[in-house]
Amino acid sequence: MPVETVLLFVFGVVIFIIGLVISVALHELGHLSFAKLFGVRVSQYMVGFGKTLWSFKRGETEYGIKAVLLGGYISMAGMFPPRKTADGEISKQDDTRNRAFFRAVVQDARDASAATMDGTDESRAFYNASPWKRIIIMVAGPFMNLLIGIAITAVLICGFGAPVATIATVGACVPTDPTGTSKCVSTDAPSPAKVAGIKKGDVLISVKGVKYPSTAQATALIQQSANEPITLVVLRDGHQMTITTTPVKVKRDQLDASGVPMSTTEGQPIVSSLGAIGVGLGDSLIPQPITAVLPTAGAQVGSTFAALGKLPTNLVGVWNAVFTSAPRAPGSPVSVVGVGRAIGTVSSMTGVPVKDKVYTILGLLASLNFALFALNMLPLLPLDGGHVVGALWEAIRNAFARLFGRKKPGPVDIARAMPITYVVVAIFVAMSALLIVADLIKPVSLTG
């Protein structure tokens, strides 16, 4: 491998690390800002884990960077309320003997939380903040990642442009064989695209009223319109043109998600009838108005949550790819190692314009921040969403207490969920280990 390629790969990885550190730092800054605004004592603001490499103290908070730059945290006083006795008084110590394992885990969490108080006035403890303040503090972190993702999306689609379907090739005819690869002969009818005057390089501004369609959208719209006239608005040499054409009905092999022809249990190919106009589609980057940013970002956040819902199934595929000869699916989940490797690979590609490299790298960083937002909003401890659920439950209890004229029941003791937290952490560690191994020995291909 040429030295220049290696250096470009390393440069891409460094860019990724910087982007990750900034994303983590801003995430924790979101928590920190509102914690301080609401009077919660914060003793530490750290980017990274492990040994502290550098730090300084300002006021009551120590700010620093640690050795392993794969996360970060802030240390707030009193994350969990202390244990109370039967009469409602705070227990000064754990008086339970021969504690069962789970009870010990819960009490250890309480003890660790109590240690963070360090003489702090109890009114400044996190658990004593009102539920809505705790919700804002915990949501502020993921919200920063959401804002980063939206900001990068704005740069991408307004500055560089969004991928829009573009005519890459115009065939002289429409192949009639199921594979769609047969050559044209003199007796074949000219393709609808050729008859309509569609040319290579035409950008599809709209297809059947759908503006700025992606390649997949444009293909689907054409395929759904066999023997039906459709209207295309194309951009050619800076001018918009309206073209009407009628897709012809053809039979094509039905393909699976990997692009492999599907067949019945008897081995017979599955063939579908669909419309075709005799073109090959590619993508062009067309700058979009600022009003397109939020819908685009919203769609990506939605797809990220959908991907999290499919994560268990996709992890089975990753496991098979690691421990069997099965290939790694193009859309399978990746770890931060996989994202870093992808950015390094893009950076070192030869023959790819710098603009395209920057676009791809920024897109990966936006996706990373949307993933951090979605992941942290899951209603599981120790994620931010788990603390939000605890605060919401407390708000509901307080509302019912007011409704029936009862005394507030006090903070929800989410320390009791610590055994479940350990299970969640174990699952995340195992998942991360699997994805890291997969990204090292069988990475996702960027070229298909």
mmCIF file of N, CA, C and O in Angstrom, residues 283-336:
data_model
loop_
_atom_site.group_PDB
_atom_site.id
_atom_site.type_symbol
_atom_site.label_atom_id
_atom_site.label_comp_id
_atom_site.label_asym_id
_atom_site.label_seq_id
_atom_site.Cartn_x
_atom_site.Cartn_y
_atom_site.Cartn_z
ATOM 1 N N ASP A 283 -26.939 9.351 -9.434
ATOM 2 C CA ASP A 283 -27.243 10.440 -8.501
ATOM 3 C C ASP A 283 -26.474 11.701 -8.872
ATOM 4 O O ASP A 283 -25.340 11.627 -9.340
ATOM 5 N N SER A 284 -27.091 12.847 -8.625
ATOM 6 C CA SER A 284 -26.417 14.144 -8.693
ATOM 7 C C SER A 284 -26.743 14.900 -7.417
ATOM 8 O O SER A 284 -27.826 14.739 -6.854
ATOM 9 N N LEU A 285 -25.803 15.712 -6.940
ATOM 10 C CA LEU A 285 -26.031 16.516 -5.753
ATOM 11 C C LEU A 285 -26.655 17.848 -6.159
ATOM 12 O O LEU A 285 -26.030 18.627 -6.873
ATOM 13 N N ILE A 286 -27.865 18.081 -5.697
ATOM 14 C CA ILE A 286 -28.587 19.307 -6.014
ATOM 15 C C ILE A 286 -28.849 20.064 -4.716
ATOM 16 O O ILE A 286 -29.530 19.541 -3.823
ATOM 17 N N PRO A 287 -28.306 21.293 -4.555
ATOM 18 C CA PRO A 287 -28.543 22.066 -3.326
ATOM 19 C C PRO A 287 -30.034 22.251 -3.055
ATOM 20 O O PRO A 287 -30.815 22.528 -3.972
ATOM 21 N N GLN A 288 -30.409 22.092 -1.789
ATOM 22 C CA GLN A 288 -31.803 22.205 -1.377
ATOM 23 C C GLN A 288 -32.011 23.469 -0.541
ATOM 24 O O GLN A 288 -31.079 24.008 0.047
ATOM 25 N N PRO A 289 -33.250 23.950 -0.458
ATOM 26 C CA PRO A 289 -33.539 25.114 0.395
ATOM 27 C C PRO A 289 -33.418 24.736 1.868
ATOM 28 O O PRO A 289 -33.496 23.563 2.240
ATOM 29 N N ILE A 290 -33.241 25.744 2.722
ATOM 30 C CA ILE A 290 -33.074 25.507 4.153
ATOM 31 C C ILE A 290 -34.290 24.807 4.746
ATOM 32 O O ILE A 290 -34.183 24.090 5.752
ATOM 33 N N THR A 291 -35.458 24.988 4.127
ATOM 34 C CA THR A 291 -36.678 24.341 4.623
ATOM 35 C C THR A 291 -36.634 22.821 4.498
ATOM 36 O O THR A 291 -37.448 22.120 5.103
ATOM 37 N N ALA A 292 -35.691 22.311 3.716
ATOM 38 C CA ALA A 292 -35.590 20.856 3.537
ATOM 39 C C ALA A 292 -34.745 20.203 4.620
ATOM 40 O O ALA A 292 -34.704 18.969 4.713
ATOM 41 N N VAL A 293 -34.079 21.005 5.453
ATOM 42 C CA VAL A 293 -33.145 20.442 6.442
ATOM 43 C C VAL A 293 -33.862 19.600 7.489
ATOM 44 O O VAL A 293 -33.504 18.436 7.727
ATOM 45 N N LEU A 294 -34.865 20.177 8.145
ATOM 46 C CA LEU A 294 -35.545 19.453 9.230
ATOM 47 C C LEU A 294 -36.254 18.191 8.731
ATOM 48 O O LEU A 294 -36.142 17.139 9.386
ATOM 49 N N PRO A 295 -36.975 18.222 7.599
ATOM 50 C CA PRO A 295 -37.565 16.971 7.113
ATOM 51 C C PRO A 295 -36.507 15.911 6.804
ATOM 52 O O PRO A 295 -36.719 14.728 7.093
ATOM 53 N N THR A 296 -35.375 16.333 6.239
ATOM 54 C CA THR A 296 -34.314 15.375 5.925
ATOM 55 C C THR A 296 -33.729 14.784 7.197
ATOM 56 O O THR A 296 -33.535 13.563 7.309
ATOM 57 N N ALA A 297 -33.448 15.653 8.176
ATOM 58 C CA ALA A 297 -32.903 15.182 9.447
ATOM 59 C C ALA A 297 -33.920 14.298 10.166
ATOM 60 O O ALA A 297 -33.558 13.259 10.751
ATOM 61 N N GLY A 298 -35.187 14.694 10.128
ATOM 62 C CA GLY A 298 -36.227 13.901 10.770
ATOM 63 C C GLY A 298 -36.332 12.509 10.179
ATOM 64 O O GLY A 298 -36.501 11.520 10.909
ATOM 65 N N ALA A 299 -36.221 12.422 8.857
ATOM 66 C CA ALA A 299 -36.275 11.116 8.198
ATOM 67 C C ALA A 299 -35.101 10.252 8.626
ATOM 68 O O ALA A 299 -35.250 9.042 8.838
ATOM 69 N N GLN A 300 -33.917 10.874 8.782
ATOM 70 C CA GLN A 300 -32.750 10.101 9.176
ATOM 71 C C GLN A 300 -32.864 9.639 10.629
ATOM 72 O O GLN A 300 -32.472 8.515 10.959
ATOM 73 N N VAL A 301 -33.400 10.496 11.499
ATOM 74 C CA VAL A 301 -33.614 10.086 12.890
ATOM 75 C C VAL A 301 -34.611 8.933 12.945
ATOM 76 O O VAL A 301 -34.413 7.952 13.679
ATOM 77 N N GLY A 302 -35.675 9.036 12.156
ATOM 78 C CA GLY A 302 -36.661 7.963 12.115
ATOM 79 C C GLY A 302 -36.060 6.653 11.657
ATOM 80 O O GLY A 302 -36.335 5.587 12.238
ATOM 81 N N SER A 303 -35.222 6.716 10.626
ATOM 82 C CA SER A 303 -34.590 5.489 10.139
ATOM 83 C C SER A 303 -33.600 4.935 11.160
ATOM 84 O O SER A 303 -33.399 3.728 11.248
ATOM 85 N N THR A 304 -32.994 5.830 11.969
ATOM 86 C CA THR A 304 -32.063 5.374 13.006
ATOM 87 C C THR A 304 -32.805 4.609 14.094
ATOM 88 O O THR A 304 -32.355 3.539 14.536
ATOM 89 N N PHE A 305 -33.955 5.141 14.532
ATOM 90 C CA PHE A 305 -34.763 4.421 15.523
ATOM 91 C C PHE A 305 -35.251 3.094 14.954
ATOM 92 O O PHE A 305 -35.303 2.080 15.661
ATOM 93 N N ALA A 306 -35.624 3.091 13.666
ATOM 94 C CA ALA A 306 -36.064 1.846 13.027
ATOM 95 C C ALA A 306 -34.932 0.825 13.009
ATOM 96 O O ALA A 306 -35.159 -0.369 13.239
ATOM 97 N N ALA A 307 -33.705 1.300 12.749
ATOM 98 C CA ALA A 307 -32.550 0.404 12.742
ATOM 99 C C ALA A 307 -32.300 -0.181 14.130
ATOM 100 O O ALA A 307 -31.923 -1.352 14.264
ATOM 101 N N LEU A 308 -32.521 0.638 15.181
ATOM 102 C CA LEU A 308 -32.359 0.120 16.543
ATOM 103 C C LEU A 308 -33.383 -0.975 16.828
ATOM 104 O O LEU A 308 -33.085 -1.950 17.525
ATOM 105 N N GLY A 309 -34.583 -0.819 16.273
ATOM 106 C CA GLY A 309 -35.604 -1.850 16.453
ATOM 107 C C GLY A 309 -35.224 -3.161 15.787
ATOM 108 O O GLY A 309 -35.614 -4.237 16.257
ATOM 109 N N LYS A 310 -34.470 -3.076 14.702
ATOM 110 C CA LYS A 310 -34.041 -4.286 13.980
ATOM 111 C C LYS A 310 -32.688 -4.796 14.463
ATOM 112 O O LYS A 310 -32.160 -5.779 13.920
ATOM 113 N N LEU A 311 -32.112 -4.132 15.476
ATOM 114 C CA LEU A 311 -30.755 -4.458 15.913
ATOM 115 C C LEU A 311 -30.586 -5.922 16.322
ATOM 116 O O LEU A 311 -29.606 -6.562 15.910
ATOM 117 N N PRO A 312 -31.499 -6.504 17.137
ATOM 118 C CA PRO A 312 -31.298 -7.913 17.516
ATOM 119 C C PRO A 312 -31.184 -8.844 16.315
ATOM 120 O O PRO A 312 -30.308 -9.712 16.274
ATOM 121 N N THR A 313 -32.071 -8.652 15.331
ATOM 122 C CA THR A 313 -32.020 -9.501 14.139
ATOM 123 C C THR A 313 -30.732 -9.277 13.358
ATOM 124 O O THR A 313 -30.085 -10.237 12.899
ATOM 125 N N ASN A 314 -30.332 -8.002 13.214
ATOM 126 C CA ASN A 314 -29.116 -7.696 12.456
ATOM 127 C C ASN A 314 -27.862 -8.212 13.150
ATOM 128 O O ASN A 314 -26.876 -8.560 12.484
ATOM 129 N N LEU A 315 -27.893 -8.254 14.491
ATOM 130 C CA LEU A 315 -26.729 -8.774 15.216
ATOM 131 C C LEU A 315 -26.534 -10.263 14.948
ATOM 132 O O LEU A 315 -25.394 -10.745 14.960
ATOM 133 N N VAL A 316 -27.636 -10.972 14.711
ATOM 134 C CA VAL A 316 -27.514 -12.389 14.346
ATOM 135 C C VAL A 316 -26.741 -12.521 13.035
ATOM 136 O O VAL A 316 -25.869 -13.377 12.879
ATOM 137 N N GLY A 317 -27.049 -11.629 12.086
ATOM 138 C CA GLY A 317 -26.323 -11.630 10.816
ATOM 139 C C GLY A 317 -24.848 -11.314 11.000
ATOM 140 O O GLY A 317 -23.984 -11.905 10.333
ATOM 141 N N VAL A 318 -24.548 -10.363 11.912
ATOM 142 C CA VAL A 318 -23.145 -10.029 12.185
ATOM 143 C C VAL A 318 -22.429 -11.228 12.803
ATOM 144 O O VAL A 318 -21.295 -11.549 12.449
ATOM 145 N N TRP A 319 -23.101 -11.908 13.737
ATOM 146 C CA TRP A 319 -22.523 -13.097 14.373
ATOM 147 C C TRP A 319 -22.193 -14.154 13.315
ATOM 148 O O TRP A 319 -21.109 -14.743 13.314
ATOM 149 N N ASN A 320 -23.145 -14.392 12.406
ATOM 150 C CA ASN A 320 -22.921 -15.383 11.347
ATOM 151 C C ASN A 320 -21.768 -14.975 10.444
ATOM 152 O O ASN A 320 -20.993 -15.825 9.981
ATOM 153 N N ALA A 321 -21.645 -13.662 10.185
ATOM 154 C CA ALA A 321 -20.554 -13.186 9.333
ATOM 155 C C ALA A 321 -19.203 -13.399 10.000
ATOM 156 O O ALA A 321 -18.201 -13.695 9.325
ATOM 157 N N VAL A 322 -19.155 -13.262 11.326
ATOM 158 C CA VAL A 322 -17.889 -13.418 12.054
ATOM 159 C C VAL A 322 -17.500 -14.886 12.192
ATOM 160 O O VAL A 322 -16.337 -15.254 11.994
ATOM 161 N N PHE A 323 -18.476 -15.734 12.513
ATOM 162 C CA PHE A 323 -18.161 -17.117 12.878
ATOM 163 C C PHE A 323 -18.489 -18.148 11.806
ATOM 164 O O PHE A 323 -18.287 -19.347 12.016
ATOM 165 N N THR A 324 -19.019 -17.692 10.671
ATOM 166 C CA THR A 324 -19.253 -18.605 9.546
ATOM 167 C C THR A 324 -18.723 -17.934 8.283
ATOM 168 O O THR A 324 -18.150 -16.855 8.327
ATOM 169 N N SER A 325 -18.968 -18.582 7.162
ATOM 170 C CA SER A 325 -18.515 -18.022 5.877
ATOM 171 C C SER A 325 -19.527 -17.048 5.285
ATOM 172 O O SER A 325 -19.331 -16.547 4.172
ATOM 173 N N ALA A 326 -20.599 -16.769 6.018
ATOM 174 C CA ALA A 326 -21.628 -15.851 5.508
ATOM 175 C C ALA A 326 -21.043 -14.464 5.298
ATOM 176 O O ALA A 326 -20.194 -14.016 6.081
ATOM 177 N N PRO A 327 -21.479 -13.756 4.249
ATOM 178 C CA PRO A 327 -20.961 -12.404 4.005
ATOM 179 C C PRO A 327 -21.537 -11.394 4.992
ATOM 180 O O PRO A 327 -22.579 -11.627 5.601
ATOM 181 N N ARG A 328 -20.862 -10.282 5.160
ATOM 182 C CA ARG A 328 -21.346 -9.186 6.010
ATOM 183 C C ARG A 328 -22.327 -8.359 5.179
ATOM 184 O O ARG A 328 -21.983 -7.860 4.090
ATOM 185 N N ALA A 329 -23.551 -8.220 5.676
ATOM 186 C CA ALA A 329 -24.574 -7.465 4.948
ATOM 187 C C ALA A 329 -24.169 -6.000 4.845
ATOM 188 O O ALA A 329 -23.637 -5.430 5.807
ATOM 189 N N PRO A 330 -24.409 -5.339 3.687
ATOM 190 C CA PRO A 330 -24.012 -3.936 3.506
ATOM 191 C C PRO A 330 -24.617 -2.995 4.548
ATOM 192 O O PRO A 330 -23.984 -2.039 4.955
ATOM 193 N N GLY A 331 -25.856 -3.266 4.981
ATOM 194 C CA GLY A 331 -26.503 -2.364 5.926
ATOM 195 C C GLY A 331 -26.415 -2.801 7.370
ATOM 196 O O GLY A 331 -27.171 -2.318 8.209
ATOM 197 N N SER A 332 -25.500 -3.727 7.687
ATOM 198 C CA SER A 332 -25.417 -4.225 9.059
ATOM 199 C C SER A 332 -24.860 -3.171 9.996
ATOM 200 O O SER A 332 -24.142 -2.257 9.570
ATOM 201 N N PRO A 333 -25.181 -3.238 11.305
ATOM 202 C CA PRO A 333 -24.689 -2.237 12.259
ATOM 203 C C PRO A 333 -23.175 -2.290 12.391
ATOM 204 O O PRO A 333 -22.550 -3.334 12.159
ATOM 205 N N VAL A 334 -22.586 -1.166 12.758
ATOM 206 C CA VAL A 334 -21.140 -1.083 12.950
ATOM 207 C C VAL A 334 -20.839 -0.410 14.281
ATOM 208 O O VAL A 334 -21.681 0.266 14.860
ATOM 209 N N SER A 335 -19.627 -0.618 14.774
ATOM 210 C CA SER A 335 -19.159 0.030 15.990
ATOM 211 C C SER A 335 -18.457 1.339 15.631
ATOM 212 O O SER A 335 -18.327 1.685 14.449
ATOM 213 N N VAL A 336 -17.976 2.059 16.655
ATOM 214 C CA VAL A 336 -17.210 3.271 16.376
ATOM 215 C C VAL A 336 -15.945 2.932 15.602
ATOM 216 O O VAL A 336 -15.440 3.748 14.812
#
